GROMACS .gro file of N, CA and C in nm:
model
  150
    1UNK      N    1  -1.453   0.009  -0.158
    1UNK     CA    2  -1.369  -0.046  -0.053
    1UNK      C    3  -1.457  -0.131   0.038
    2UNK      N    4  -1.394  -0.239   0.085
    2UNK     CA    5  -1.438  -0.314   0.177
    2UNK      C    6  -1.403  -0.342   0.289
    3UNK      N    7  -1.491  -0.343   0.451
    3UNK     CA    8  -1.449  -0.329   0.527
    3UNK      C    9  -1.524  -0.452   0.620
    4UNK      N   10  -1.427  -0.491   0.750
    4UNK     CA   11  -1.464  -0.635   0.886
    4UNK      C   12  -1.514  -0.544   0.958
    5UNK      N   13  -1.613  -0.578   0.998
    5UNK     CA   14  -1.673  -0.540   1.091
    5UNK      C   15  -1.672  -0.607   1.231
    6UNK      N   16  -1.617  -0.613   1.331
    6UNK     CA   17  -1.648  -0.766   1.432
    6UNK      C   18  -1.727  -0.673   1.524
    7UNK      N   19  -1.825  -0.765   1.586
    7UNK     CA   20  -1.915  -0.741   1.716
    7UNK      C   21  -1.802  -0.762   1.888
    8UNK      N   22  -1.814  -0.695   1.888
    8UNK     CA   23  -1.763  -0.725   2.033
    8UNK      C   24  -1.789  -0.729   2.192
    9UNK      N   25  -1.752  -0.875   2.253
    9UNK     CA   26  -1.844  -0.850   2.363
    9UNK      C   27  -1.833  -0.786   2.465
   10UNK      N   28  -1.949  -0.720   2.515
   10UNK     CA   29  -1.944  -0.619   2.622
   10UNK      C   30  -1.849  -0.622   2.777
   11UNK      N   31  -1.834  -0.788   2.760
   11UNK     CA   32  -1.760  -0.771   2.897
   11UNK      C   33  -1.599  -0.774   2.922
   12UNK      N   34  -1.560  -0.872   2.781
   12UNK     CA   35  -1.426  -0.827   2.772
   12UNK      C   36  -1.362  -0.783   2.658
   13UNK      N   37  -1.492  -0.727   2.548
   13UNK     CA   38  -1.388  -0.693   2.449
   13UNK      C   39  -1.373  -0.763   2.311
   14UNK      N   40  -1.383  -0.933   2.347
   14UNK     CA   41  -1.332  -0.992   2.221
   14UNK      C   42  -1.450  -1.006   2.114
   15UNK      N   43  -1.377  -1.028   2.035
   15UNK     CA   44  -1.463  -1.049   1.920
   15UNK      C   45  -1.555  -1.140   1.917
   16UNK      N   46  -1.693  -1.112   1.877
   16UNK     CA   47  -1.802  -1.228   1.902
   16UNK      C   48  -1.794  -1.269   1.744
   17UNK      N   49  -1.827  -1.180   1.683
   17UNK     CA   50  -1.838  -1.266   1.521
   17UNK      C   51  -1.832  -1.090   1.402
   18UNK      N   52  -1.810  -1.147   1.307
   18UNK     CA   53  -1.771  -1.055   1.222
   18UNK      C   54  -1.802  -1.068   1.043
   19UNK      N   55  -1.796  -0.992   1.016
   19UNK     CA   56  -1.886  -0.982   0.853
   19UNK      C   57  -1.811  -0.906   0.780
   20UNK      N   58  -1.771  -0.879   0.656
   20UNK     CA   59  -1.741  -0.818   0.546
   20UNK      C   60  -1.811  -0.766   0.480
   21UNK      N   61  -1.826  -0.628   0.454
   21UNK     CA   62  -1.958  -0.545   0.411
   21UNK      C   63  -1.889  -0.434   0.349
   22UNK      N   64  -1.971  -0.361   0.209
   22UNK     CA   65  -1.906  -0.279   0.137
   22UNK      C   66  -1.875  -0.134   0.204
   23UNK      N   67  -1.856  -0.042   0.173
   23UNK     CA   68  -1.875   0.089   0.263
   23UNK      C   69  -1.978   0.127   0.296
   24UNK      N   70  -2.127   0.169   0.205
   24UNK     CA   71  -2.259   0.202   0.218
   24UNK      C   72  -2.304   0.087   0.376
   25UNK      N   73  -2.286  -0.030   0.341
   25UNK     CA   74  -2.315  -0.089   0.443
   25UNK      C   75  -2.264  -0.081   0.572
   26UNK      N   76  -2.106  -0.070   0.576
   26UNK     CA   77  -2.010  -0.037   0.709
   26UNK      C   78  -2.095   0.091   0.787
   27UNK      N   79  -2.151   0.175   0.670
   27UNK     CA   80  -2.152   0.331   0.740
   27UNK      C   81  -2.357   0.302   0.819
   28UNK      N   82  -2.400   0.205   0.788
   28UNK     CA   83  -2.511   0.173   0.858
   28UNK      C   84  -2.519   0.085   0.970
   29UNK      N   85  -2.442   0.040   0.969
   29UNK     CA   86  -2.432  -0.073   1.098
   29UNK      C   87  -2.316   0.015   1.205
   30UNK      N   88  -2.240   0.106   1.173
   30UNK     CA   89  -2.187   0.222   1.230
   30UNK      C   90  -2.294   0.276   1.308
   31UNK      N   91  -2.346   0.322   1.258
   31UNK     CA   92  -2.484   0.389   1.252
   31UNK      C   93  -2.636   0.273   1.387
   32UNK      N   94  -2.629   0.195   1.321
   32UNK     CA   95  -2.676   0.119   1.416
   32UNK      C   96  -2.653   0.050   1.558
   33UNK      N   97  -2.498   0.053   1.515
   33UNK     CA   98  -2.429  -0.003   1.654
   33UNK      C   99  -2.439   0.118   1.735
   34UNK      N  100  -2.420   0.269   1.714
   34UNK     CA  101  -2.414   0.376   1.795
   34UNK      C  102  -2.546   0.403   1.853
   35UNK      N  103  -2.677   0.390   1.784
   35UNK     CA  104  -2.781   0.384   1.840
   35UNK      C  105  -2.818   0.288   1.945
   36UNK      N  106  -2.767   0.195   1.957
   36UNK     CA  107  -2.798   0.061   2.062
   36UNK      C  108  -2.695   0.038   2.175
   37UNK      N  109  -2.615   0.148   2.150
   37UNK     CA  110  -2.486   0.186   2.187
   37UNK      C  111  -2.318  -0.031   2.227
   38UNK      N  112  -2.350  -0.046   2.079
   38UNK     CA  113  -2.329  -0.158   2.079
   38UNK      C  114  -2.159  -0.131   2.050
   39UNK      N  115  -2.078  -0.209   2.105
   39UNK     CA  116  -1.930  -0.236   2.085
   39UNK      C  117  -1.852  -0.288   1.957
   40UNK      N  118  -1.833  -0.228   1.856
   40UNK     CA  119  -1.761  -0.270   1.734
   40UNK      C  120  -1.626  -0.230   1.678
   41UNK      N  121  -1.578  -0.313   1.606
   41UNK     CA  122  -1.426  -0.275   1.564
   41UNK      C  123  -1.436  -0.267   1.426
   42UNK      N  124  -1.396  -0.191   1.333
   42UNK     CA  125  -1.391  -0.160   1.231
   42UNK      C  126  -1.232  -0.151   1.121
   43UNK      N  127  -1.227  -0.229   1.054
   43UNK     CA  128  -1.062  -0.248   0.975
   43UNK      C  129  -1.100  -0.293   0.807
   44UNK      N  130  -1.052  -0.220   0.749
   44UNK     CA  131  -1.050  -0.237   0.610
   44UNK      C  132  -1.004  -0.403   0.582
   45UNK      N  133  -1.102  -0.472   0.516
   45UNK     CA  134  -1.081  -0.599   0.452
   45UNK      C  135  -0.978  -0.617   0.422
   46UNK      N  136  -0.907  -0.748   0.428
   46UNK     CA  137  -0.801  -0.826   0.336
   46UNK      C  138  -0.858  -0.828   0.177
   47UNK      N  139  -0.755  -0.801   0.117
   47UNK     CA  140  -0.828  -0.786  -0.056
   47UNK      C  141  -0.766  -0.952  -0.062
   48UNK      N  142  -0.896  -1.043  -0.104
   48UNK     CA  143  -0.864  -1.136  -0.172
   48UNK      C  144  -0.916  -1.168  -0.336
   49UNK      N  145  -0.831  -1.253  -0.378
   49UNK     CA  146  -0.838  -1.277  -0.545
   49UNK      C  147  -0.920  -1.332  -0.574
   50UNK      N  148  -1.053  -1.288  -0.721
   50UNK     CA  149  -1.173  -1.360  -0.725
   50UNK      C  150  -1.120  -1.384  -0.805
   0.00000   0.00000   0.00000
């Protein structure tokens, strides 16, 4: 499964920029954002057609 990750900024919230990353990866930048105690939103990818 694949999941968006967006950064979000500290002062109001919105989305600064955002990436598509598999699960192993989602669950490290989880992981990283909580250590730096950084603001993120997390939503399962749009499945698009390769």
């Amino acid at each position: 499964m694949r999941f968006e990750i967006m950064r979000l900024d500290d002062v109001n919230g919105t989305a600064v920029d955002s990436t598509v990353v598999d699960a192993a990866s989602a669950n490290q930048m989880v992981r990283q954002a909580a250590a730096i105690g950084q603001r993120i939103y997390i939503r399962p990818a749009q499945n698009t057609p390769s």
